[in-house]
Amino acid sequence: MQFDPSGSSLGGVIAAARIDALMNEGWPAAYSTELDGWLVRRNAGVTLRANSVLPSSAPFDLGRALDYVENLYAAHDIAPSFQVGPAAQPGDLDAYLATRGYELRNPTLVMCATVSEVLANLPEPDATVNISAAPDDHWMDFWWSVDGRGGSAAQAAARQILNRSRALYAVIPSGPPVRAIGRLALVDDWAGLYCLAVDPNRRRLGLAQAIIHGLLHKATTLGTERVWLQVVESNAPARALYDRLGFQVASRYHYRVKT
């Protein structure tokens, strides 16, 4: 069964392009250039999401468009990359990129659910979850220690990504030592779960579920009805958790990166 992004039922066919647009708004790049139906995103090379092409429509001249993308990224010392999902255009783009030397990376599932269903499947948290509208230094330092790639300049660029969109930030406890964090991007009546991280020494204690509960409970007061998340396809423990909470696979994507 697939999730219907319109919210009318859980049995409808997913609009993959809508999910792509939500994810783009939930994790916005510093620079986004429209190129004949493609969105070419740049953010100092920090995260593939913000430094890849979102190919929403087929360009008139595919070869010329690819040349432009590769030259632009090369000029900014970024590996040319594409986010390729069911809505990618042209339809044979993935195969074309493969023949051009682009490697497949990070097969990822997009899972969706109604907020009410997820909350119904979550236990009341034992820990106090602190919610704010912006990430403080403790939140950022913990996230970067668990999931960051790069030094202080890359961390600053990542923080700018977070601050470009409306979001909620959860942390347990309110100050150091931080045990768990999460981010919920707010887009229309949707929300996207990002940056869920738990201290490796504190896992299997229900902290991740407490973070999700705190974020979604707060989101219900802001008119949020549906939630999406992205999970690497090979991450079996995370997928098992999300399955139990009522999330369903709605779409998928991977990256093509030229090395």
mmCIF file of C-alpha atoms in Angstrom:
data_model
loop_
_atom_site.group_PDB
_atom_site.id
_atom_site.type_symbol
_atom_site.label_atom_id
_atom_site.label_comp_id
_atom_site.label_asym_id
_atom_site.label_seq_id
_atom_site.Cartn_x
_atom_site.Cartn_y
_atom_site.Cartn_z
ATOM 1 C CA MET A 1 0.000 0.000 0.000
ATOM 2 C CA GLN A 2 1.284 3.444 -0.846
ATOM 3 C CA PHE A 3 0.702 6.746 0.892
ATOM 4 C CA ASP A 4 -1.436 9.368 -0.818
ATOM 5 C CA PRO A 5 0.196 12.826 -0.377
ATOM 6 C CA SER A 6 -3.157 14.509 -0.878
ATOM 7 C CA GLY A 7 -4.270 12.997 2.416
ATOM 8 C CA SER A 8 -7.479 11.570 0.949
ATOM 9 C CA SER A 9 -6.538 7.945 1.652
ATOM 10 C CA LEU A 10 -3.576 5.668 2.214
ATOM 11 C CA GLY A 11 -4.342 3.707 -0.923
ATOM 12 C CA GLY A 12 -3.745 6.349 -3.545
ATOM 13 C CA VAL A 13 -0.800 6.589 -5.900
ATOM 14 C CA ILE A 14 1.995 8.839 -4.704
ATOM 15 C CA ALA A 15 2.790 12.042 -6.539
ATOM 16 C CA ALA A 16 6.570 11.691 -6.505
ATOM 17 C CA ALA A 17 7.096 15.193 -7.851
ATOM 18 C CA ARG A 18 5.190 16.625 -4.875
ATOM 19 C CA ILE A 19 7.409 14.718 -2.462
ATOM 20 C CA ASP A 20 10.495 16.003 -4.303
ATOM 21 C CA ALA A 21 9.240 19.571 -3.928
ATOM 22 C CA LEU A 22 8.549 19.116 -0.206
ATOM 23 C CA MET A 23 12.021 17.708 0.390
ATOM 24 C CA ASN A 24 13.582 20.579 -1.534
ATOM 25 C CA GLU A 25 11.759 23.127 0.636
ATOM 26 C CA GLY A 26 12.624 21.279 3.813
ATOM 27 C CA TRP A 27 16.359 21.315 3.054
ATOM 28 C CA PRO A 28 16.967 24.428 0.918
ATOM 29 C CA ALA A 29 20.276 25.161 -0.782
ATOM 30 C CA ALA A 30 21.914 28.581 -0.785
ATOM 31 C CA TYR A 31 21.713 28.806 -4.575
ATOM 32 C CA SER A 32 19.153 27.200 -6.878
ATOM 33 C CA THR A 33 19.424 27.846 -10.614
ATOM 34 C CA GLU A 34 16.573 26.961 -12.972
ATOM 35 C CA LEU A 35 17.900 25.222 -16.071
ATOM 36 C CA ASP A 36 15.206 24.316 -18.597
ATOM 37 C CA GLY A 37 13.209 22.282 -16.075
ATOM 38 C CA TRP A 38 16.103 21.249 -13.839
ATOM 39 C CA LEU A 39 16.873 22.826 -10.467
ATOM 40 C CA VAL A 40 20.637 23.070 -10.025
ATOM 41 C CA ARG A 41 21.380 23.419 -6.293
ATOM 42 C CA ARG A 42 24.611 24.575 -4.632
ATOM 43 C CA ASN A 43 25.596 24.956 -1.004
ATOM 44 C CA ALA A 44 29.401 25.002 -0.722
ATOM 45 C CA GLY A 45 29.480 21.248 -1.242
ATOM 46 C CA VAL A 46 27.765 20.552 2.102
ATOM 47 C CA THR A 47 25.306 17.608 1.843
ATOM 48 C CA LEU A 48 24.327 15.901 -1.398
ATOM 49 C CA ARG A 49 20.735 17.099 -0.962
ATOM 50 C CA ALA A 50 21.797 20.721 -1.303
ATOM 51 C CA ASN A 51 24.449 20.113 -3.977
ATOM 52 C CA SER A 52 22.633 18.093 -6.594
ATOM 53 C CA VAL A 53 20.320 18.639 -9.530
ATOM 54 C CA LEU A 54 16.613 18.035 -9.023
ATOM 55 C CA PRO A 55 15.559 17.041 -12.582
ATOM 56 C CA SER A 56 11.869 17.909 -12.529
ATOM 57 C CA SER A 57 11.340 18.392 -16.279
ATOM 58 C CA ALA A 58 13.206 17.262 -19.358
ATOM 59 C CA PRO A 59 15.507 19.901 -20.871
ATOM 60 C CA PHE A 60 15.242 20.559 -24.591
ATOM 61 C CA ASP A 61 18.896 19.649 -25.177
ATOM 62 C CA LEU A 62 20.006 17.010 -22.645
ATOM 63 C CA GLY A 63 23.667 16.990 -23.633
ATOM 64 C CA ARG A 64 23.962 20.762 -23.461
ATOM 65 C CA ALA A 65 22.201 20.862 -20.079
ATOM 66 C CA LEU A 66 24.578 18.254 -18.683
ATOM 67 C CA ASP A 67 27.581 20.193 -19.955
ATOM 68 C CA TYR A 68 26.287 23.306 -18.194
ATOM 69 C CA VAL A 69 25.748 21.438 -14.915
ATOM 70 C CA GLU A 70 29.176 19.833 -14.997
ATOM 71 C CA ASN A 71 30.926 23.104 -15.787
ATOM 72 C CA LEU A 72 29.027 24.991 -13.080
ATOM 73 C CA TYR A 73 29.773 22.445 -10.388
ATOM 74 C CA ALA A 74 33.396 22.146 -11.463
ATOM 75 C CA ALA A 75 33.771 25.922 -11.185
ATOM 76 C CA HIS A 76 32.673 25.666 -7.547
ATOM 77 C CA ASP A 77 34.721 22.534 -6.780
ATOM 78 C CA ILE A 78 31.585 20.386 -6.341
ATOM 79 C CA ALA A 79 31.188 16.903 -7.798
ATOM 80 C CA PRO A 80 28.355 16.970 -10.385
ATOM 81 C CA SER A 81 25.426 15.111 -8.806
ATOM 82 C CA PHE A 82 21.775 14.329 -9.560
ATOM 83 C CA GLN A 83 18.944 13.255 -7.271
ATOM 84 C CA VAL A 84 17.144 10.614 -9.315
ATOM 85 C CA GLY A 85 13.685 9.394 -8.329
ATOM 86 C CA PRO A 86 10.453 8.300 -10.038
ATOM 87 C CA ALA A 87 9.701 11.851 -11.209
ATOM 88 C CA ALA A 88 13.147 12.500 -12.721
ATOM 89 C CA GLN A 89 13.099 13.759 -16.301
ATOM 90 C CA PRO A 90 13.826 12.653 -18.908
ATOM 91 C CA GLY A 91 12.652 9.166 -18.013
ATOM 92 C CA ASP A 92 15.909 7.544 -19.131
ATOM 93 C CA LEU A 93 18.096 10.036 -17.248
ATOM 94 C CA ASP A 94 19.440 7.454 -14.816
ATOM 95 C CA ALA A 95 20.707 5.194 -17.578
ATOM 96 C CA TYR A 96 22.138 8.169 -19.473
ATOM 97 C CA LEU A 97 24.051 9.358 -16.423
ATOM 98 C CA ALA A 98 25.414 5.849 -15.855
ATOM 99 C CA THR A 99 26.839 5.734 -19.373
ATOM 100 C CA ARG A 100 28.402 9.159 -18.769
ATOM 101 C CA GLY A 101 30.356 7.865 -15.768
ATOM 102 C CA TYR A 102 28.038 8.819 -12.883
ATOM 103 C CA GLU A 103 28.111 6.380 -9.962
ATOM 104 C CA LEU A 104 24.994 5.331 -8.051
ATOM 105 C CA ARG A 105 25.042 6.330 -4.379
ATOM 106 C CA ASN A 106 22.794 6.238 -1.309
ATOM 107 C CA PRO A 107 19.583 4.462 -2.385
ATOM 108 C CA THR A 108 16.995 6.081 -0.111
ATOM 109 C CA LEU A 109 13.345 5.489 0.741
ATOM 110 C CA VAL A 110 10.877 8.305 1.363
ATOM 111 C CA MET A 111 8.316 7.255 3.958
ATOM 112 C CA CYS A 112 5.120 9.137 4.845
ATOM 113 C CA ALA A 113 2.389 8.951 7.452
ATOM 114 C CA THR A 114 -0.324 10.995 9.081
ATOM 115 C CA VAL A 115 0.848 12.752 12.227
ATOM 116 C CA SER A 116 -2.126 11.418 14.185
ATOM 117 C CA GLU A 117 -1.270 7.800 13.348
ATOM 118 C CA VAL A 118 2.373 8.167 14.330
ATOM 119 C CA LEU A 119 1.463 9.802 17.633
ATOM 120 C CA ALA A 120 -1.034 7.019 18.328
ATOM 121 C CA ASN A 121 1.743 4.452 17.856
ATOM 122 C CA LEU A 122 4.254 6.251 20.085
ATOM 123 C CA PRO A 123 4.478 5.807 23.852
ATOM 124 C CA GLU A 124 4.408 8.839 26.079
ATOM 125 C CA PRO A 125 8.059 9.832 26.509
ATOM 126 C CA ASP A 126 9.745 9.410 29.886
ATOM 127 C CA ALA A 127 12.327 12.093 29.084
ATOM 128 C CA THR A 128 11.525 15.790 28.799
ATOM 129 C CA VAL A 129 11.825 16.933 25.188
ATOM 130 C CA ASN A 130 12.775 20.580 24.743
ATOM 131 C CA ILE A 131 11.465 22.221 21.553
ATOM 132 C CA SER A 132 12.726 25.441 19.979
ATOM 133 C CA ALA A 133 12.417 27.295 16.670
ATOM 134 C CA ALA A 134 16.171 27.403 15.977
ATOM 135 C CA PRO A 135 19.165 25.171 16.674
ATOM 136 C CA ASP A 136 21.433 26.395 19.460
ATOM 137 C CA ASP A 137 25.154 25.670 19.675
ATOM 138 C CA HIS A 138 24.661 22.550 21.811
ATOM 139 C CA TRP A 139 22.202 21.124 19.261
ATOM 140 C CA MET A 140 24.530 21.918 16.351
ATOM 141 C CA ASP A 141 27.651 20.550 18.008
ATOM 142 C CA PHE A 142 25.933 17.282 18.888
ATOM 143 C CA TRP A 143 24.481 16.825 15.407
ATOM 144 C CA TRP A 144 27.823 17.541 13.804
ATOM 145 C CA SER A 145 29.626 15.123 16.128
ATOM 146 C CA VAL A 146 27.234 12.322 15.127
ATOM 147 C CA ASP A 147 26.441 13.082 11.491
ATOM 148 C CA GLY A 148 28.678 15.917 10.335
ATOM 149 C CA ARG A 149 31.217 15.803 7.531
ATOM 150 C CA GLY A 150 33.866 18.489 7.465
ATOM 151 C CA GLY A 151 35.238 21.215 9.686
ATOM 152 C CA SER A 152 33.880 24.453 11.084
ATOM 153 C CA ALA A 153 33.260 26.022 7.648
ATOM 154 C CA ALA A 154 31.145 23.030 6.586
ATOM 155 C CA GLN A 155 29.256 23.157 9.887
ATOM 156 C CA ALA A 156 28.492 26.838 9.344
ATOM 157 C CA ALA A 157 27.199 26.092 5.826
ATOM 158 C CA ALA A 158 25.024 23.293 7.214
ATOM 159 C CA ARG A 159 23.615 25.618 9.851
ATOM 160 C CA GLN A 160 22.620 28.061 7.124
ATOM 161 C CA ILE A 161 20.676 25.267 5.396
ATOM 162 C CA LEU A 162 18.753 24.613 8.600
ATOM 163 C CA ASN A 163 17.976 28.280 9.147
ATOM 164 C CA ARG A 164 16.589 28.842 5.638
ATOM 165 C CA SER A 165 13.346 27.000 6.279
ATOM 166 C CA ARG A 166 10.773 27.043 9.051
ATOM 167 C CA ALA A 167 11.408 24.181 11.446
ATOM 168 C CA LEU A 168 11.244 22.845 14.993
ATOM 169 C CA TYR A 169 14.282 21.570 16.889
ATOM 170 C CA ALA A 170 14.148 19.007 19.684
ATOM 171 C CA VAL A 171 16.827 18.136 22.217
ATOM 172 C CA ILE A 172 17.155 15.882 25.280
ATOM 173 C CA PRO A 173 18.092 17.380 27.722
ATOM 174 C CA SER A 174 18.078 21.170 27.303
ATOM 175 C CA GLY A 175 21.843 21.524 27.856
ATOM 176 C CA PRO A 176 25.015 19.463 27.767
ATOM 177 C CA PRO A 177 25.588 16.633 27.769
ATOM 178 C CA VAL A 178 23.096 16.243 24.909
ATOM 179 C CA ARG A 179 21.644 12.745 24.507
ATOM 180 C CA ALA A 180 19.374 13.059 21.453
ATOM 181 C CA ILE A 181 18.189 15.602 18.912
ATOM 182 C CA GLY A 182 15.883 15.967 15.917
ATOM 183 C CA ARG A 183 14.608 18.518 13.411
ATOM 184 C CA LEU A 184 11.141 18.858 11.897
ATOM 185 C CA ALA A 185 10.925 21.013 8.751
ATOM 186 C CA LEU A 186 7.516 22.681 8.356
ATOM 187 C CA VAL A 187 6.167 23.028 4.809
ATOM 188 C CA ASP A 188 2.487 23.917 4.395
ATOM 189 C CA ASP A 189 0.568 21.233 6.315
ATOM 190 C CA TRP A 190 3.454 18.787 5.932
ATOM 191 C CA ALA A 191 6.497 18.212 8.103
ATOM 192 C CA GLY A 192 9.802 16.512 7.305
ATOM 193 C CA LEU A 193 11.785 14.652 9.959
ATOM 194 C CA TYR A 194 15.537 15.304 9.702
ATOM 195 C CA CYS A 195 18.715 15.089 11.794
ATOM 196 C CA LEU A 196 17.458 12.413 14.180
ATOM 197 C CA ALA A 197 20.534 11.515 16.222
ATOM 198 C CA VAL A 198 21.091 9.704 19.529
ATOM 199 C CA ASP A 199 24.240 9.373 21.628
ATOM 200 C CA PRO A 200 25.649 5.943 20.657
ATOM 201 C CA ASN A 201 25.925 5.082 24.365
ATOM 202 C CA ARG A 202 22.238 5.908 24.926
ATOM 203 C CA ARG A 203 20.589 3.974 22.134
ATOM 204 C CA ARG A 204 17.716 1.515 22.645
ATOM 205 C CA LEU A 205 16.375 3.629 25.497
ATOM 206 C CA GLY A 206 13.476 5.160 23.579
ATOM 207 C CA LEU A 207 15.140 8.545 23.073
ATOM 208 C CA ALA A 208 14.556 8.619 19.310
ATOM 209 C CA GLN A 209 10.855 7.886 19.838
ATOM 210 C CA ALA A 210 10.694 10.600 22.500
ATOM 211 C CA ILE A 211 12.209 13.125 20.059
ATOM 212 C CA ILE A 212 9.719 12.179 17.335
ATOM 213 C CA HIS A 213 6.823 12.390 19.786
ATOM 214 C CA GLY A 214 7.890 15.813 21.033
ATOM 215 C CA LEU A 215 8.302 17.244 17.551
ATOM 216 C CA LEU A 216 5.049 15.879 16.156
ATOM 217 C CA HIS A 217 3.043 16.798 19.246
ATOM 218 C CA LYS A 218 4.216 20.390 18.906
ATOM 219 C CA ALA A 219 3.562 20.318 15.144
ATOM 220 C CA THR A 220 -0.095 19.451 15.711
ATOM 221 C CA THR A 221 -0.550 22.895 17.294
ATOM 222 C CA LEU A 222 0.762 24.451 14.070
ATOM 223 C CA GLY A 223 -1.647 22.759 11.666
ATOM 224 C CA THR A 224 0.645 19.942 10.536
ATOM 225 C CA GLU A 225 -1.241 16.851 9.345
ATOM 226 C CA ARG A 226 1.279 14.690 7.470
ATOM 227 C CA VAL A 227 4.945 13.864 7.890
ATOM 228 C CA TRP A 228 7.671 12.513 5.652
ATOM 229 C CA LEU A 229 11.162 11.226 6.306
ATOM 230 C CA GLN A 230 14.080 9.875 4.316
ATOM 231 C CA VAL A 231 15.883 6.705 5.337
ATOM 232 C CA VAL A 232 18.776 4.954 3.615
ATOM 233 C CA GLU A 233 17.388 1.744 2.159
ATOM 234 C CA SER A 234 20.039 -0.416 3.868
ATOM 235 C CA ASN A 235 19.264 0.966 7.370
ATOM 236 C CA ALA A 236 17.167 -1.965 8.564
ATOM 237 C CA PRO A 237 16.848 -0.915 12.258
ATOM 238 C CA ALA A 238 15.552 2.566 11.365
ATOM 239 C CA ARG A 239 13.144 1.161 8.785
ATOM 240 C CA ALA A 240 11.785 -1.299 11.343
ATOM 241 C CA LEU A 241 11.113 1.557 13.775
ATOM 242 C CA TYR A 242 9.362 3.648 11.142
ATOM 243 C CA ASP A 243 7.266 0.682 10.035
ATOM 244 C CA ARG A 244 6.079 0.198 13.620
ATOM 245 C CA LEU A 245 5.140 3.861 13.843
ATOM 246 C CA GLY A 246 2.917 3.650 10.762
ATOM 247 C CA PHE A 247 5.144 5.114 8.070
ATOM 248 C CA GLN A 248 4.741 3.710 4.562
ATOM 249 C CA VAL A 249 7.096 3.857 1.606
ATOM 250 C CA ALA A 250 5.856 6.654 -0.638
ATOM 251 C CA SER A 251 8.772 7.201 -3.002
ATOM 252 C CA ARG A 252 12.466 6.558 -3.365
ATOM 253 C CA TYR A 253 15.541 8.107 -4.900
ATOM 254 C CA HIS A 254 19.274 7.738 -5.241
ATOM 255 C CA TYR A 255 22.091 9.986 -6.333
ATOM 256 C CA ARG A 256 24.211 9.811 -9.436
ATOM 257 C CA VAL A 257 27.621 11.372 -8.765
ATOM 258 C CA LYS A 258 30.368 11.937 -11.312
ATOM 259 C CA THR A 259 33.741 10.981 -9.904
#
